[in-house]
Tab-separated table of C-alpha atoms in Angstrom:
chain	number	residue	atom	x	y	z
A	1	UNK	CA	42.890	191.575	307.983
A	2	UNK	CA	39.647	189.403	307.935
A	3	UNK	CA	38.349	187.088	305.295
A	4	UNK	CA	35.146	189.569	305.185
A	5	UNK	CA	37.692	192.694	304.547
A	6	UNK	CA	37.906	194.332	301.212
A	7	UNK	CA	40.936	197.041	300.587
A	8	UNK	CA	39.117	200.156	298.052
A	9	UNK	CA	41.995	202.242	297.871
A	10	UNK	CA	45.293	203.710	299.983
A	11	UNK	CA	44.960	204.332	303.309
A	12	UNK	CA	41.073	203.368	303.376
A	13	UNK	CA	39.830	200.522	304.605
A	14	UNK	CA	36.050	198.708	304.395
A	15	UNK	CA	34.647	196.170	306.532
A	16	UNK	CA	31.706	194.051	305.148
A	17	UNK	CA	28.531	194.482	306.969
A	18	UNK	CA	26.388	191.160	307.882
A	19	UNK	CA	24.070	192.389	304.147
A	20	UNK	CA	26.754	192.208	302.308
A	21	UNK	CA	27.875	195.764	302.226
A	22	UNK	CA	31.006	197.680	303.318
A	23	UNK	CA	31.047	201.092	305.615
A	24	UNK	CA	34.126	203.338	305.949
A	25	UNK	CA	36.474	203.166	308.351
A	26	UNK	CA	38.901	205.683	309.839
A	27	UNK	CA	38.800	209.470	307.896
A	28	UNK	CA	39.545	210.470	304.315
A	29	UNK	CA	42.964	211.837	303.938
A	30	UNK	CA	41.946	214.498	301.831
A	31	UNK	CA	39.536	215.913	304.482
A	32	UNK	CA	42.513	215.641	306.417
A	33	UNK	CA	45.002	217.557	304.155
A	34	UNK	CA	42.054	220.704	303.747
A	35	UNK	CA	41.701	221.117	307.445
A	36	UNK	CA	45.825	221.266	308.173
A	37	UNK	CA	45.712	223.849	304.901
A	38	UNK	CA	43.097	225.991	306.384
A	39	UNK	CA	44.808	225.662	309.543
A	40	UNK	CA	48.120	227.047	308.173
A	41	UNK	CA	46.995	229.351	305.835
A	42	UNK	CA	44.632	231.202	308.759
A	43	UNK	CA	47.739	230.873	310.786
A	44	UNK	CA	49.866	232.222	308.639
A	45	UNK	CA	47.498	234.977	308.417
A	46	UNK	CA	47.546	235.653	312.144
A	47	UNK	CA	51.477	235.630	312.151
A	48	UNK	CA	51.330	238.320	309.295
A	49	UNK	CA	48.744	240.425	310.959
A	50	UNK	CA	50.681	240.437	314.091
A	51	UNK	CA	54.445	241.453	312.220
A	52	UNK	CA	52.396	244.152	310.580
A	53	UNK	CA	50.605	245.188	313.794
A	54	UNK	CA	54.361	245.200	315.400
A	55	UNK	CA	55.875	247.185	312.765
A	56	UNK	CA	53.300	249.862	312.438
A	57	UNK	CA	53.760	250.171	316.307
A	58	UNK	CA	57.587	250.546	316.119
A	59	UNK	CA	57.077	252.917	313.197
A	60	UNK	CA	54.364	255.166	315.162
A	61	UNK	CA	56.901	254.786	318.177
A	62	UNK	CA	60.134	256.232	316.101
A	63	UNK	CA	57.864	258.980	315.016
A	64	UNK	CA	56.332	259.916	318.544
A	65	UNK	CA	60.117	260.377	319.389
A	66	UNK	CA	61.193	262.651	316.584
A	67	UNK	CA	58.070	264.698	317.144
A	68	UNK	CA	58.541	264.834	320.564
A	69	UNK	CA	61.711	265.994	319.729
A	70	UNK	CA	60.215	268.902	317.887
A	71	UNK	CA	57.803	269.695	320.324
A	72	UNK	CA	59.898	270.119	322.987
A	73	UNK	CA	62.218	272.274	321.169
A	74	UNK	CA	59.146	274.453	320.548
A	75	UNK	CA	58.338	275.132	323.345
A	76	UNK	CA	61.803	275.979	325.395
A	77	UNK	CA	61.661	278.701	322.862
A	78	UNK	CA	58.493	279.567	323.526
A	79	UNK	CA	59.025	279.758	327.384
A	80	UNK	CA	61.796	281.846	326.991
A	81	UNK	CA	59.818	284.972	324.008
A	82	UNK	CA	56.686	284.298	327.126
A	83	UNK	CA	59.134	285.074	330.340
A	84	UNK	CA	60.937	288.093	327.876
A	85	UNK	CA	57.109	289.474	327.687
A	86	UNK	CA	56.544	289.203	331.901
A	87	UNK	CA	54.368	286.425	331.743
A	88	UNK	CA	54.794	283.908	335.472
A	89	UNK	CA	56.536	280.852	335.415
A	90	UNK	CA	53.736	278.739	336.720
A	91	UNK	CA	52.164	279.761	333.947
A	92	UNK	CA	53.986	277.946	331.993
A	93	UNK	CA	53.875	275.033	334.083
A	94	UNK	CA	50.910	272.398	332.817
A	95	UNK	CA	48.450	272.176	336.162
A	96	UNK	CA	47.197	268.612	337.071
A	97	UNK	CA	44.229	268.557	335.224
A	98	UNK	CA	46.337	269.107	332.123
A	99	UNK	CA	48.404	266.547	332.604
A	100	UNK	CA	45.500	264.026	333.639
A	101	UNK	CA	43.727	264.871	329.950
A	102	UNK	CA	46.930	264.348	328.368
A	103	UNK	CA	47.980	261.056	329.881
A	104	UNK	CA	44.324	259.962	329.032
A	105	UNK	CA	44.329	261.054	325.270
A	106	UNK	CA	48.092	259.023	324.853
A	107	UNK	CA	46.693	255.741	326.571
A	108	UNK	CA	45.615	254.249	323.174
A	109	UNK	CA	49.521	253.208	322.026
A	110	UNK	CA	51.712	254.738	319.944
A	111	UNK	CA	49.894	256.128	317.550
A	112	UNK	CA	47.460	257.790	320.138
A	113	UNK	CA	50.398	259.425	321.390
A	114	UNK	CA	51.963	260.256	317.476
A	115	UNK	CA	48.455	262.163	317.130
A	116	UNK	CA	48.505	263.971	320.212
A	117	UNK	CA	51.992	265.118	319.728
A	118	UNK	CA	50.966	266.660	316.394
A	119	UNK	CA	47.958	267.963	317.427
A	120	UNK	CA	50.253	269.563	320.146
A	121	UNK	CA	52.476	270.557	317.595
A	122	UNK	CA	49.784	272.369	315.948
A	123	UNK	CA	49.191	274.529	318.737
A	124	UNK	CA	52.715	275.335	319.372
A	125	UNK	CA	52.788	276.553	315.485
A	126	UNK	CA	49.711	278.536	316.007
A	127	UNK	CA	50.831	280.152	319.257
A	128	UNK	CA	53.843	280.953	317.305
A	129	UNK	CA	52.369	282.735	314.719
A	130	UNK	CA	50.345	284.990	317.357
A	131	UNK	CA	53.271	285.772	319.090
A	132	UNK	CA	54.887	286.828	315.920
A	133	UNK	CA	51.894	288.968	314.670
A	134	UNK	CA	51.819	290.201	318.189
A	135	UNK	CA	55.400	291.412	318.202
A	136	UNK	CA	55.181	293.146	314.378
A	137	UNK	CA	52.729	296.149	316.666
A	138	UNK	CA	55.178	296.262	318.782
A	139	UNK	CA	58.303	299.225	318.968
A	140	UNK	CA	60.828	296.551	320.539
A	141	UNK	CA	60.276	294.769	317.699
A	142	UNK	CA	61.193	296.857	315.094
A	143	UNK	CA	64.521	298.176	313.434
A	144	UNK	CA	66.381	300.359	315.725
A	145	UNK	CA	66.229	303.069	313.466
A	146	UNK	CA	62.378	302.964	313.311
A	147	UNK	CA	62.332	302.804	317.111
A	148	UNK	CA	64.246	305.307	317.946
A	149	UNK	CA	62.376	307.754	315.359
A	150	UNK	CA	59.798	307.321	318.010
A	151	UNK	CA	61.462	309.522	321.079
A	152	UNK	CA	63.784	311.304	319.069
A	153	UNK	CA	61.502	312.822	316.804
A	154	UNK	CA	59.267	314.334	319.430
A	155	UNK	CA	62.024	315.838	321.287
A	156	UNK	CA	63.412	317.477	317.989
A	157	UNK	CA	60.240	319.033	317.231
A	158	UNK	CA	59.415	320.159	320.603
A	159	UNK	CA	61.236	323.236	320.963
A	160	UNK	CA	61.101	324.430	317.136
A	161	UNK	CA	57.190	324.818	317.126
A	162	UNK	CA	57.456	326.779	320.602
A	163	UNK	CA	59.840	328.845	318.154
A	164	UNK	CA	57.178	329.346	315.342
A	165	UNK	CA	53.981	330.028	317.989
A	166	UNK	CA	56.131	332.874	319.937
A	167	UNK	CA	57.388	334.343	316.080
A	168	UNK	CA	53.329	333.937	315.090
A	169	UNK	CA	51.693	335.213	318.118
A	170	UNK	CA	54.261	338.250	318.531
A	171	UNK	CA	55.530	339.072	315.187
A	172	UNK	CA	58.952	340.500	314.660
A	173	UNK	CA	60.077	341.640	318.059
A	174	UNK	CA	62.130	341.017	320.690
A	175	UNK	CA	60.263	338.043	321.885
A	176	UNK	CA	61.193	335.865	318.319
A	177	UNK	CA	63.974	337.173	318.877
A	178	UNK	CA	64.551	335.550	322.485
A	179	UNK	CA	62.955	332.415	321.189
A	180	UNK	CA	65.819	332.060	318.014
A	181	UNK	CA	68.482	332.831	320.640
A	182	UNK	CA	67.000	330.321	322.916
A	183	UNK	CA	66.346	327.543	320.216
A	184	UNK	CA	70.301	327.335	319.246
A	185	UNK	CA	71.216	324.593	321.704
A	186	UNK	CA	67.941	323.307	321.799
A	187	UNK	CA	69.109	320.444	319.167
A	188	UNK	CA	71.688	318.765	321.594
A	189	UNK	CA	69.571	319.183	324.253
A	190	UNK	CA	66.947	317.215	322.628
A	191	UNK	CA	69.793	314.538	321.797
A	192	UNK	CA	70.823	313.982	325.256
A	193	UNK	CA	66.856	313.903	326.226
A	194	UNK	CA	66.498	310.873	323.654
A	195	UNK	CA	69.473	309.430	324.493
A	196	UNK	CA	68.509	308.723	327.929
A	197	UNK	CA	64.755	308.327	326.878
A	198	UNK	CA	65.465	305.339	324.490
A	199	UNK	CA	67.011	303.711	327.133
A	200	UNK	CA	64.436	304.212	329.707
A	201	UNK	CA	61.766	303.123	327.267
A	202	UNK	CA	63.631	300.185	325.343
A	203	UNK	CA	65.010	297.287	326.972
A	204	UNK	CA	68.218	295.535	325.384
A	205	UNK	CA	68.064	291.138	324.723
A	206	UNK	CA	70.306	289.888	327.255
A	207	UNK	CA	73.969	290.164	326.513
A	208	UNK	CA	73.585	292.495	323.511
A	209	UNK	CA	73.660	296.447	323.569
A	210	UNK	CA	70.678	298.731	323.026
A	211	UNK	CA	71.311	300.426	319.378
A	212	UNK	CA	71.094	304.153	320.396
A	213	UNK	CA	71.368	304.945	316.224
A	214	UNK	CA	73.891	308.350	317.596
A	215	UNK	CA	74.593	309.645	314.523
A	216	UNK	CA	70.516	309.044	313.113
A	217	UNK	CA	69.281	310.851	315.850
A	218	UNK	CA	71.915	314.032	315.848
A	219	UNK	CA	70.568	314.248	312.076
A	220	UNK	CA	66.691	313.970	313.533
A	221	UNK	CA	66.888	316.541	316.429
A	222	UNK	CA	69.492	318.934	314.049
A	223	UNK	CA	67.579	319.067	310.820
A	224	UNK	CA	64.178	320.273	312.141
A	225	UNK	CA	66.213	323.494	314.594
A	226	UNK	CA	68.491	324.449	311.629
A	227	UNK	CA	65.286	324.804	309.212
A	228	UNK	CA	63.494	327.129	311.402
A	229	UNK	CA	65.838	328.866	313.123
A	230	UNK	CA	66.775	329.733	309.308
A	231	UNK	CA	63.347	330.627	308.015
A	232	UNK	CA	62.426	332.767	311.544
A	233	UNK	CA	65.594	334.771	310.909
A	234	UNK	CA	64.671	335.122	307.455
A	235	UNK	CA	61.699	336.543	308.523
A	236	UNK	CA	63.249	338.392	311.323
A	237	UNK	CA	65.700	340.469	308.688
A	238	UNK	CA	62.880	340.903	306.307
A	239	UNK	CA	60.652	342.599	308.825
């Protein structure tokens, strides 16, 4: 250190100029110390920004899988209710175009792809719901009983009206009387006819057996012949 030195303070040091005053040499530690703090602390702020960044990704990525999960779950059921109702395999099959918009709209990460397998969920919920308010208008659909009701009841009623017109359009004679002799097996007749209708018209699930409801549809085609074969003879004896 020179004779023209003077020492201020710690780690500064002042050299005299030729007028008799001193100018600064080196930097001031405290500058110093605020730069390296502003340097960690924006650091620090980086290194939390990226963990956070990370585990949002890894949390949108655990999600995408459970979803996609779902999804596809949703839709091997739906194939199968679709290819029960006719509709073509390569239907079913996304085309190229398809698969080009999707592979677009999950480019952004994996919360791009979390969205669009919710949004895809959506649909599959939706399509859900019109195939179930489809299938409530439908006969296959509904309790066997119900179903069956359908071609059973016809059949029953068939041959009693023919009964009634004939007694109505002839009166008490022997053509009523040909029709109450004919009507007598009518009922099991009509049976066997809906037997084999319901399964011409109704088509079993696979590995289960169509519900014919026997002993519901002896009582349907019976009921209806017994009641007016009774009230035509009735009639018949009173005239």
């Amino acid at each position: 250190m020179g004779p023209d030195a003077t020492v201020t303070g710690p780690g500064r040091q002042r050299a005299a100029e030729p007028d008799g005053e001193v100018a600064p040499v080196g930097v001031e530690p405290t500058t110093a110390w605020s730069e390296y703090l502003a340097a960690a602390r924006q650091l620090d702020g980086v290194r939390r920004s990226a963990a956070a960044a990370a585990g949002e990704q890894a949390r949108s990525a655990e999600a995408a899988r459970e979803e996609l999960t779902v999804v596809r779950t949703g839709l091997a059921s739906q194939q199968e209710r679709l290819r029960e109702l006719g509709v073509p395999a390569i239907s079913l099959v996304p085309s190229p175009p398809e698969l080009t918009e999707a592979a677009r709209s999950m480019a952004g990460g994996p919360a791009a792809v979390l969205a669009a397998l919710r949004a895809a969920r959506g649909r599959a919920e939706a399509a859900d719901d019109a195939l179930a308010a489809r299938g409530r208008f439908r006969p296959g659909s509904w309790p066997a009983w119900v179903r069956n009701f359908l071609v059973y009841g016809p059949l029953a009623l068939l041959v009693p009206l023919i009964q009634v017109g004939v007694f109505v359009a002839t009166g008490v004679g022997p053509a009523s009387v040909a029709a109450l002799i004919c009507g007598l097996p009518m009922p099991a007749v009509a049976f066997v006819a809906g037997w084999v209708g319901i399964g011409r018209v109704f088509r079993a699930d696979q590995g289960e057996r169509l519900d014919r409801t026997v002993r519901f549809g002896a009582l349907v085609c019976l009921v209806p012949a017994v009641l007016v074969t009774a009230g035509l003879l009735l009639a018949l004896l009173a005239g």
